């Protein structure tokens, strides 16, 4: 399977099963992702993402009130250091922020996201290409 066919497969699978299911099936564990967020998206309040009460309260206690604040904290490795925020909550935060960004992409940008995913995870992509 070549890279273009793999991207098409990933896009189609995402439409049928959702992004998290695709990432889990094809790339887990420990994947690297990159997604762009508009300035409008970064100023969105964390209350818009429907975090669990524990996660939302922990983020607010850490003075993280917008998606941009959370993204900065994720990039700097600060999320894992927040008091009363275990691995399950950290996973929830990462997932919801990623889904928020992905859901705001156009169809073309979603295809570019999967292309970037393949480039960021070449060892996993190579295995997928060699399967077919």
PDB file of C-alpha atoms in Angstrom, residues 3 5 7-9 12 14-16 19 22 24 26 29 35 49 52 60 66 69 79 82 87 99-100 105 110-111 118:
ATOM      1  CA  UNK A   3       1.263   6.552   1.117  1.00  0.00           C
ATOM      2  CA  UNK A   5      -3.707   4.843  -0.531  1.00  0.00           C
ATOM      3  CA  UNK A   7      -4.091   8.348   3.609  1.00  0.00           C
ATOM      4  CA  UNK A   8      -7.313   7.549   1.727  1.00  0.00           C
ATOM      5  CA  UNK A   9      -7.848   4.490   3.945  1.00  0.00           C
ATOM      6  CA  UNK A  12     -12.389   6.795   5.068  1.00  0.00           C
ATOM      7  CA  UNK A  14     -12.152   8.192  10.298  1.00  0.00           C
ATOM      8  CA  UNK A  15     -15.461   9.024   8.612  1.00  0.00           C
ATOM      9  CA  UNK A  16     -16.850   5.630   9.606  1.00  0.00           C
ATOM     10  CA  UNK A  19     -10.582   9.866  14.798  1.00  0.00           C
ATOM     11  CA  UNK A  22      -8.467   5.255  13.804  1.00  0.00           C
ATOM     12  CA  UNK A  24      -5.931   3.522  18.269  1.00  0.00           C
ATOM     13  CA  UNK A  26      -3.536   2.048  13.236  1.00  0.00           C
ATOM     14  CA  UNK A  29       0.549   3.164  21.422  1.00  0.00           C
ATOM     15  CA  UNK A  35      -2.511  19.862  14.330  1.00  0.00           C
ATOM     16  CA  UNK A  49     -15.014  21.018  25.441  1.00  0.00           C
ATOM     17  CA  UNK A  52     -15.110  15.899  33.194  1.00  0.00           C
ATOM     18  CA  UNK A  60      -8.930  26.048  36.162  1.00  0.00           C
ATOM     19  CA  UNK A  66      -8.619  28.576  27.217  1.00  0.00           C
ATOM     20  CA  UNK A  69      -3.567  27.736  27.557  1.00  0.00           C
ATOM     21  CA  UNK A  79      -0.322  19.058  32.304  1.00  0.00           C
ATOM     22  CA  UNK A  82      -1.131  19.417  37.800  1.00  0.00           C
ATOM     23  CA  UNK A  87      -3.186   9.636  33.732  1.00  0.00           C
ATOM     24  CA  UNK A  99     -10.706  16.166  18.602  1.00  0.00           C
ATOM     25  CA  UNK A 100     -11.620  19.845  18.958  1.00  0.00           C
ATOM     26  CA  UNK A 105     -10.449  21.167   9.897  1.00  0.00           C
ATOM     27  CA  UNK A 110      -7.934  16.432   7.430  1.00  0.00           C
ATOM     28  CA  UNK A 111      -6.140  14.670   4.590  1.00  0.00           C
ATOM     29  CA  UNK A 118       2.371   9.298   8.666  1.00  0.00           C
TER      30      UNK A 118
END
